[in-house]
Coordinates of C-alpha atoms in Angstrom, one line a residue:
M1136 CA -2.2 115.6 -73.2
T1137 CA 1.5 116.5 -72.8
T1138 CA 1.0 120.1 -71.2
S1139 CA -1.8 122.1 -69.6
W1140 CA -2.3 124.0 -73.3
G1141 CA -6.1 122.1 -73.8
I1142 CA -7.4 122.8 -70.1
D1143 CA -6.2 126.3 -70.6
L1144 CA -8.0 126.2 -74.3
V1145 CA -11.1 124.9 -72.6
K1146 CA -11.4 128.1 -70.2
R1147 CA -10.6 130.4 -72.8
I1148 CA -13.4 129.5 -75.4
S1149 CA -15.7 129.1 -72.8
W1150 CA -15.1 132.7 -71.3
G1151 CA -13.9 131.5 -68.0
F1152 CA -17.1 129.3 -67.7
I1153 CA -15.4 125.8 -67.6
T1154 CA -12.5 125.2 -65.4
L1155 CA -11.1 121.8 -65.5
K1156 CA -8.8 121.5 -62.4
C1157 CA -6.8 118.6 -62.6
P1158 CA -2.8 118.3 -61.6
E1159 CA -0.1 117.5 -64.1
G1160 CA 0.5 113.5 -64.4
V1161 CA -3.1 112.9 -64.6
C1162 CA -4.7 114.9 -67.0
Y1163 CA -1.4 116.0 -68.6
G1164 CA 2.0 115.9 -68.8
T1165 CA 4.3 113.2 -68.8
L1166 CA 3.0 110.2 -66.6
A1167 CA -0.5 111.5 -69.1
V1168 CA 0.7 110.5 -71.9
H1169 CA 1.6 107.3 -70.4
R1170 CA -1.6 106.3 -69.2
M1171 CA -3.4 106.3 -72.7
C1172 CA -0.8 104.8 -74.2
F1173 CA -0.2 102.6 -71.3
S1174 CA -4.1 101.6 -71.7
L1175 CA -3.8 100.8 -75.4
S1176 CA -0.7 98.4 -74.6
L1177 CA -2.1 96.3 -72.1
W1178 CA -5.3 96.0 -74.4
H1179 CA -2.9 94.5 -76.8
I1180 CA -1.4 92.1 -74.8
I1181 CA -4.6 91.3 -73.6
L1182 CA -5.7 90.4 -76.9
G1183 CA -2.5 88.8 -77.9
V1184 CA -3.3 85.9 -74.9
L1185 CA -6.9 85.7 -76.0
T1186 CA -5.4 84.2 -79.3
L1187 CA -2.6 82.8 -78.5
G1188 CA -2.5 79.3 -80.3
V1189 CA -4.8 80.3 -82.9
D1190 CA -3.8 78.9 -85.9
D1191 CA -6.5 79.2 -88.9
S1192 CA -9.6 81.1 -89.1
R1193 CA -11.8 78.1 -88.0
H1194 CA -10.7 78.5 -84.6
T1195 CA -13.4 79.6 -81.9
R1196 CA -11.2 82.4 -80.6
A1197 CA -10.1 83.6 -84.4
V1198 CA -13.1 85.9 -84.1
V1199 CA -11.0 88.1 -81.3
Q1200 CA -9.1 88.9 -84.2
N1201 CA -11.3 89.5 -86.8
G1202 CA -14.3 90.9 -85.2
L1203 CA -16.2 92.5 -82.3
W1204 CA -14.9 95.6 -82.8
I1205 CA -17.7 97.1 -80.5
F1206 CA -16.7 95.4 -77.7
K1207 CA -13.0 95.7 -78.4
F1208 CA -13.2 99.5 -79.0
V1209 CA -15.5 99.5 -75.7
G1210 CA -12.6 97.6 -73.8
W1211 CA -10.0 99.7 -74.2
I1212 CA -11.9 102.5 -73.2
A1213 CA -12.4 100.9 -70.2
L1214 CA -8.7 100.1 -69.7
A1215 CA -7.9 104.2 -70.4
V1216 CA -10.8 104.9 -67.9
V1217 CA -9.0 103.1 -65.1
A1218 CA -5.6 104.0 -66.3
F1219 CA -6.2 107.8 -64.8
V1220 CA -6.6 106.2 -61.3
I1221 CA -4.0 104.4 -61.0
P1222 CA -1.5 106.1 -58.7
N1223 CA 1.3 108.0 -60.3
G1224 CA 4.3 106.0 -58.8
F1225 CA 3.3 102.8 -61.3
F1226 CA 3.6 105.4 -64.5
E1227 CA 7.1 106.7 -63.2
F1228 CA 8.5 102.8 -62.9
Y1229 CA 6.1 102.0 -66.0
S1230 CA 7.9 104.8 -67.6
K1231 CA 11.4 104.9 -66.9
Y1232 CA 11.6 100.9 -67.5
V1233 CA 8.9 98.7 -69.2
A1234 CA 7.9 101.5 -71.5
M1235 CA 11.4 102.6 -72.4
G1236 CA 12.7 99.1 -72.9
G1237 CA 9.9 97.9 -75.1
A1238 CA 10.3 101.2 -77.0
G1239 CA 14.0 100.0 -77.2
V1240 CA 13.0 96.3 -78.7
F1241 CA 10.4 98.5 -81.5
L1242 CA 13.2 99.8 -82.7
L1243 CA 15.5 97.3 -83.4
V1244 CA 12.6 95.4 -85.5
Q1245 CA 11.8 99.1 -87.3
L1246 CA 16.2 98.4 -88.1
V1247 CA 15.4 94.8 -88.9
L1248 CA 12.7 95.7 -91.4
L1249 CA 14.7 98.8 -93.1
V1250 CA 17.3 96.7 -94.2
D1251 CA 14.4 93.9 -95.3
F1252 CA 13.1 96.3 -97.5
A1253 CA 16.4 97.8 -98.4
Y1254 CA 17.7 94.2 -100.1
N1255 CA 13.8 93.5 -101.0
L1256 CA 13.4 96.7 -103.3
A1257 CA 16.7 95.9 -104.8
E1258 CA 15.8 92.6 -105.6
A1259 CA 12.5 93.4 -107.1
C1260 CA 13.8 95.7 -109.5
I1261 CA 16.8 93.5 -110.7
G1262 CA 14.1 90.8 -111.1
R1263 CA 11.8 92.8 -113.3
W1264 CA 14.8 93.8 -114.9
E1265 CA 15.8 90.0 -115.7
D1266 CA 12.4 89.0 -116.2
T1267 CA 11.5 91.7 -119.0
E1268 CA 15.0 92.8 -120.3
R1269 CA 13.4 97.1 -120.3
P1270 CA 16.2 99.4 -119.4
L1271 CA 13.3 101.5 -117.2
W1272 CA 13.7 98.7 -114.4
R1273 CA 18.3 98.8 -114.7
N1274 CA 17.3 103.3 -114.9
I1275 CA 15.4 102.9 -111.5
L1276 CA 17.6 101.0 -109.7
V1277 CA 20.6 103.1 -110.8
G1278 CA 19.3 106.2 -110.7
G1279 CA 17.7 105.4 -107.5
T1280 CA 21.1 104.4 -105.8
C1281 CA 22.8 107.7 -107.4
A1282 CA 20.1 109.9 -105.7
M1283 CA 20.4 108.1 -102.2
Y1284 CA 24.1 109.1 -102.3
L1285 CA 23.4 112.4 -103.3
V1286 CA 20.9 112.8 -100.2
F1287 CA 23.9 111.4 -98.1
A1288 CA 26.3 114.2 -99.6
I1289 CA 23.6 116.8 -99.5
M1290 CA 22.4 116.4 -95.3
T1291 CA 26.3 115.4 -94.4
V1292 CA 27.3 118.9 -96.3
A1293 CA 24.6 120.9 -94.5
D1294 CA 25.3 119.0 -91.2
F1295 CA 29.1 120.5 -91.0
V1296 CA 27.8 123.8 -92.5
Y1297 CA 25.1 124.6 -90.2
F1298 CA 25.5 122.1 -87.1
A1299 CA 29.6 121.5 -86.7
R1300 CA 30.4 125.3 -85.9
D1301 CA 33.5 126.0 -84.1
G1302 CA 32.6 124.5 -80.2
C1303 CA 30.5 122.1 -81.1
G1304 CA 32.9 118.9 -80.7
R1305 CA 29.8 116.8 -79.8
N1306 CA 28.3 117.4 -83.6
Q1307 CA 31.3 117.5 -85.5
F1308 CA 31.9 113.7 -83.9
F1309 CA 28.6 112.6 -84.9
I1310 CA 28.6 113.9 -88.3
T1311 CA 32.3 112.8 -88.9
A1312 CA 31.5 109.2 -87.6
N1313 CA 28.5 108.9 -89.5
M1314 CA 30.4 109.8 -93.0
L1315 CA 33.1 107.6 -92.3
A1316 CA 31.2 104.3 -90.9
C1317 CA 28.4 105.1 -94.5
I1318 CA 31.7 104.9 -96.7
L1319 CA 33.1 101.7 -95.4
V1320 CA 29.6 100.1 -95.4
S1321 CA 29.4 101.0 -99.0
A1322 CA 32.8 100.0 -99.4
I1323 CA 32.0 96.9 -97.8
A1324 CA 29.3 96.2 -99.7
V1325 CA 31.0 95.8 -103.3
H1326 CA 34.4 93.7 -102.1
P1327 CA 34.9 91.0 -103.9
R1328 CA 34.8 88.6 -101.0
V1329 CA 31.5 90.4 -99.5
Q1330 CA 29.4 89.8 -103.4
E1331 CA 30.8 86.1 -103.8
A1332 CA 29.4 84.7 -100.4
N1333 CA 25.8 87.3 -100.3
L1334 CA 25.1 88.3 -104.1
K1335 CA 22.4 89.6 -103.1
S1336 CA 24.6 92.7 -101.7
G1337 CA 25.4 95.8 -103.7
L1338 CA 25.1 99.8 -103.6
A1339 CA 21.5 99.9 -103.9
Q1340 CA 20.9 98.5 -100.5
A1341 CA 24.1 100.6 -99.1
G1342 CA 22.2 104.0 -100.4
M1343 CA 19.1 103.1 -98.4
V1344 CA 21.0 102.0 -95.2
T1345 CA 23.5 105.3 -95.2
A1346 CA 20.5 107.8 -96.5
Y1347 CA 18.5 107.0 -93.8
A1348 CA 21.4 106.4 -90.9
T1349 CA 22.4 110.1 -92.2
Y1350 CA 18.8 111.1 -91.8
L1351 CA 18.7 109.9 -88.2
V1352 CA 22.2 112.2 -87.5
T1353 CA 20.7 114.7 -89.1
S1354 CA 17.2 115.1 -87.6
A1355 CA 18.9 114.5 -84.4
L1356 CA 21.4 117.5 -84.8
A1357 CA 18.5 119.9 -86.1
G1358 CA 16.1 118.9 -82.9
S1359 CA 19.1 119.5 -80.6
P1360 CA 17.6 121.5 -77.5
E1361 CA 18.9 125.2 -77.1
S1362 CA 22.5 125.8 -76.3
S1363 CA 22.9 127.8 -72.9
D1364 CA 24.8 131.9 -73.5
S1365 CA 27.9 130.0 -72.2
V1366 CA 28.0 127.7 -75.2
P1367 CA 28.3 128.3 -79.0
E1368 CA 25.0 128.0 -80.8
C1369 CA 25.2 124.7 -82.4
N1370 CA 21.9 124.4 -83.6
P1371 CA 21.0 127.2 -85.2
L1372 CA 17.5 126.2 -86.1
A1373 CA 16.3 125.7 -82.6
R1374 CA 15.3 129.6 -82.2
A1375 CA 13.8 130.1 -85.4
A1376 CA 10.2 130.0 -84.8
S1377 CA 9.4 128.9 -89.0
A1378 CA 11.6 125.9 -88.3
R1379 CA 10.4 124.8 -84.7
A1380 CA 6.8 124.3 -86.7
T1381 CA 8.1 122.9 -89.6
M1382 CA 9.8 120.7 -87.8
A1383 CA 6.8 120.1 -85.2
V1384 CA 4.3 119.4 -88.3
V1385 CA 7.1 117.4 -90.5
G1386 CA 8.4 115.2 -87.7
A1387 CA 4.6 114.3 -86.7
F1388 CA 3.9 112.8 -89.6
F1389 CA 6.9 111.3 -90.6
T1390 CA 6.4 109.3 -86.9
I1391 CA 3.2 108.2 -87.7
G1392 CA 4.2 107.0 -91.3
A1393 CA 7.3 105.2 -89.6
I1394 CA 5.0 103.6 -87.0
C1395 CA 2.4 102.6 -89.2
Y1396 CA 4.5 100.7 -91.5
S1397 CA 6.9 99.0 -88.9
T1398 CA 3.8 98.1 -87.4
T1399 CA 2.2 96.1 -90.0
N1400 CA 4.6 94.8 -91.6
A1401 CA 6.4 93.8 -88.4
A1402 CA 3.2 91.9 -87.8
V1403 CA 2.5 89.8 -90.8
K1404 CA 5.9 89.0 -91.2
S1405 CA 5.7 87.4 -88.3
N1406 CA 7.6 84.4 -89.5
T1407 CA 10.4 86.3 -91.0
L1408 CA 11.0 87.7 -87.4
I1409 CA 10.4 85.0 -85.0
M1410 CA 11.8 82.6 -87.3
S1411 CA 9.1 79.9 -87.5
S1412 CA 7.1 78.3 -90.3
G1413 CA 5.0 76.8 -88.5
N1414 CA 2.2 79.0 -89.3
S1415 CA 2.4 79.3 -92.8
A1416 CA 0.1 79.3 -95.2
Y1417 CA 2.2 77.8 -98.0
S1418 CA 3.7 74.9 -94.8
A1419 CA 3.5 71.2 -96.2
L1420 CA 0.9 68.9 -94.4
A1421 CA 1.4 66.4 -92.2
T1422 CA 0.3 63.1 -93.6
D1423 CA 2.0 60.5 -91.6
D1424 CA -1.0 60.4 -88.6
P1425 CA -2.4 57.3 -89.0
N1426 CA -5.9 58.3 -87.4
E1427 CA -6.2 61.2 -89.8
V1428 CA -9.6 61.6 -91.5
P1429 CA -9.0 60.3 -95.3
L1430 CA -9.2 64.0 -97.5
T1431 CA -11.6 64.7 -100.6
N1432 CA -10.8 65.0 -103.9
S1433 CA -10.0 68.7 -104.0
Q1434 CA -8.6 68.1 -100.4
M1435 CA -6.2 66.0 -101.8
R1436 CA -5.2 68.3 -104.9
Q1437 CA -4.8 71.2 -102.4
S1438 CA -2.2 68.9 -100.7
A1439 CA -0.1 68.1 -103.4
L1440 CA -0.6 71.9 -104.4
R1441 CA 1.0 72.8 -100.9
E1442 CA 3.6 69.7 -100.8
A1443 CA 5.0 71.2 -104.0
V1444 CA 5.1 74.5 -102.9
A1445 CA 6.4 73.8 -100.0
N1446 CA 9.1 71.6 -101.7
G1447 CA 10.2 74.5 -104.0
S1448 CA 9.0 72.4 -107.3
L1449 CA 6.3 75.2 -107.5
P1450 CA 5.5 78.9 -106.6
E1451 CA 3.5 79.9 -104.0
S1452 CA 1.2 81.4 -107.1
A1453 CA -0.2 78.4 -107.9
L1454 CA -1.6 77.6 -104.9
T1455 CA -2.5 81.3 -104.6
D1456 CA -4.2 81.0 -107.8
Y1457 CA -5.9 77.8 -107.0
D1458 CA -7.6 79.5 -103.9
S1459 CA -8.6 82.4 -105.5
D1460 CA -10.9 80.4 -107.9
S1461 CA -13.6 80.5 -105.3
S1462 CA -14.2 84.6 -104.6
S1463 CA -15.7 83.1 -101.2
Q1464 CA -13.0 81.3 -100.5
D1465 CA -11.1 82.0 -97.1
D1466 CA -7.4 82.6 -96.8
E1467 CA -7.1 81.2 -93.7
K1468 CA -8.5 78.0 -93.7
H1469 CA -5.6 75.8 -93.9
G1470 CA -3.3 78.5 -91.6
V1471 CA -3.5 82.2 -90.4
Q1472 CA -1.3 84.5 -92.7
Y1473 CA 0.5 86.1 -89.5
N1474 CA 0.6 84.9 -86.0
Y1475 CA -2.1 86.6 -84.3
T1476 CA 0.1 87.0 -81.1
F1477 CA 2.9 88.6 -82.3
F1478 CA 1.0 90.7 -84.4
H1479 CA -0.7 92.1 -80.8
V1480 CA 3.1 91.9 -79.4
I1481 CA 4.0 94.4 -82.1
F1482 CA 1.5 96.9 -81.9
S1483 CA 2.1 96.8 -77.8
M1484 CA 5.6 97.4 -78.2
A1485 CA 4.8 100.3 -80.8
S1486 CA 2.5 101.9 -78.0
M1487 CA 5.2 101.9 -75.8
Y1488 CA 7.6 103.6 -78.5
A1489 CA 4.4 106.3 -79.2
A1490 CA 4.5 107.2 -75.7
M1491 CA 8.2 107.9 -75.7
L1492 CA 8.4 110.1 -78.8
L1493 CA 5.4 112.2 -77.6
T1494 CA 7.2 113.1 -74.3
N1495 CA 10.8 113.2 -76.3
W1496 CA 11.5 110.3 -74.3
N1497 CA 10.2 111.3 -70.6
S1498 CA 12.1 114.6 -71.0
I1499 CA 8.9 117.1 -71.8
S1500 CA 8.1 120.4 -69.5
S1501 CA 4.8 121.2 -68.6
T1502 CA 6.0 124.7 -69.4
D1503 CA 5.9 124.3 -73.1
H1504 CA 3.0 125.0 -75.2
I1505 CA 4.0 123.2 -78.4
I1506 CA 6.1 119.9 -78.3
I1507 CA 8.5 119.3 -80.9
I1508 CA 9.0 115.3 -81.3
G1509 CA 12.3 114.6 -81.0
R1510 CA 13.7 117.8 -79.2
S1511 CA 16.1 116.8 -76.2
T1512 CA 19.0 115.5 -74.9
T1513 CA 18.0 112.1 -75.1
A1514 CA 16.1 111.6 -78.2
V1515 CA 19.4 113.3 -79.6
W1516 CA 21.1 110.3 -78.3
V1517 CA 18.5 107.9 -79.2
K1518 CA 18.8 108.9 -83.4
V1519 CA 22.2 108.8 -83.3
V1520 CA 22.5 105.1 -81.6
T1521 CA 19.7 104.3 -84.0
S1522 CA 21.9 105.2 -87.1
W1523 CA 24.8 103.4 -85.6
L1524 CA 22.9 100.1 -84.8
C1525 CA 21.5 100.5 -88.4
I1526 CA 24.5 100.7 -89.7
A1527 CA 25.9 97.7 -87.8
L1528 CA 23.0 95.6 -88.6
Y1529 CA 23.2 96.2 -92.5
M1530 CA 27.2 95.8 -92.0
W1531 CA 26.6 92.1 -90.0
T1532 CA 23.9 91.1 -93.0
L1533 CA 27.5 91.8 -95.7
V1534 CA 30.3 90.0 -93.5
G1535 CA 28.3 87.5 -91.5
P1536 CA 27.7 85.6 -94.7
V1537 CA 31.8 85.5 -95.0
V1538 CA 32.2 85.0 -91.6
L1539 CA 29.9 82.1 -90.9
P1540 CA 29.8 80.0 -94.4
D1541 CA 28.5 76.8 -92.7
R1542 CA 24.9 78.9 -91.7
E1543 CA 22.1 79.3 -93.7
W1544 CA 21.5 83.0 -94.4
A1545 CA 17.5 84.3 -96.1

């Protein structure tokens, strides 16, 4: 939908018998992409409103989240059709302000999930090593950390060799700034005061963040648009046909994978991201209401287990094992596993982010037959700034407990 390539292909396949006369912005182009993604984003907002306040699967509106699949599909198709009759002026405003803002928020959510993933993965390896005393987990932790820093070193050297030629001051600044920031954050991660305040800090997490930030800078430089004749060629991959095709395929797969991971994890981790545990399946039950209906023996046992889990006396597995005794047991009868409304808000922003990526942040040209995700000046700056924010966010998790020792850090 980004160009008229699809319309021209239909004409060629039909030997000219089928000719689609459709102006740019309606059936193809930047605004056409935003029309489709807008319908999906709006549909998730509608579903989020319909599921607002649903706290367990027995709620009458819980079926909106867990069923009615045919009706939801038809509803989205109807919105997509309506989106194509909305004037272009609306989508010009939507693409510049609403979609770009939602995509920016989704990028921040991605960064939070990355830092959280780095901590969780390192803690999992350390926990397995301490529990089993097997050197395998130690080797995985140490080997993975070394591999991350090896990737950082290789990409940094490659960036200097291919993208930092004489006259390419912007590229030299990006590479040097990223290298110094990664070295700095790694040194902070192993500083005695930081490790005393944050026992979870270490080179394992710093290595993952460093490798990801360096990847973003490398991807930004490799996706820089072609330079004019009067400017030095700072991206030798821009005019290579094989490199263009490879970047198109790799960019598409990586983008789809990143969006799928971010949306699903952000949605099911809503309680952590919005700092609320009211809907947690393991939160304690209130029993002080004098009008509360008396509980049965099974419910009393369930309540006691939930209280013990909420107080930290028992692990969450105790309650999970109790619920798994019956295979037909509803795992959301005592509370939803995630916030349904937040789930749809995340997917709505993900649709805006997808539109920004597919249009190279509103900078595609209708004359291009192949759209390479990330190849525009705007996309370059988005990736570089994202790498800076990633390092800054991780650095705050390191220095935050030192600066604010009285605050509780998760």
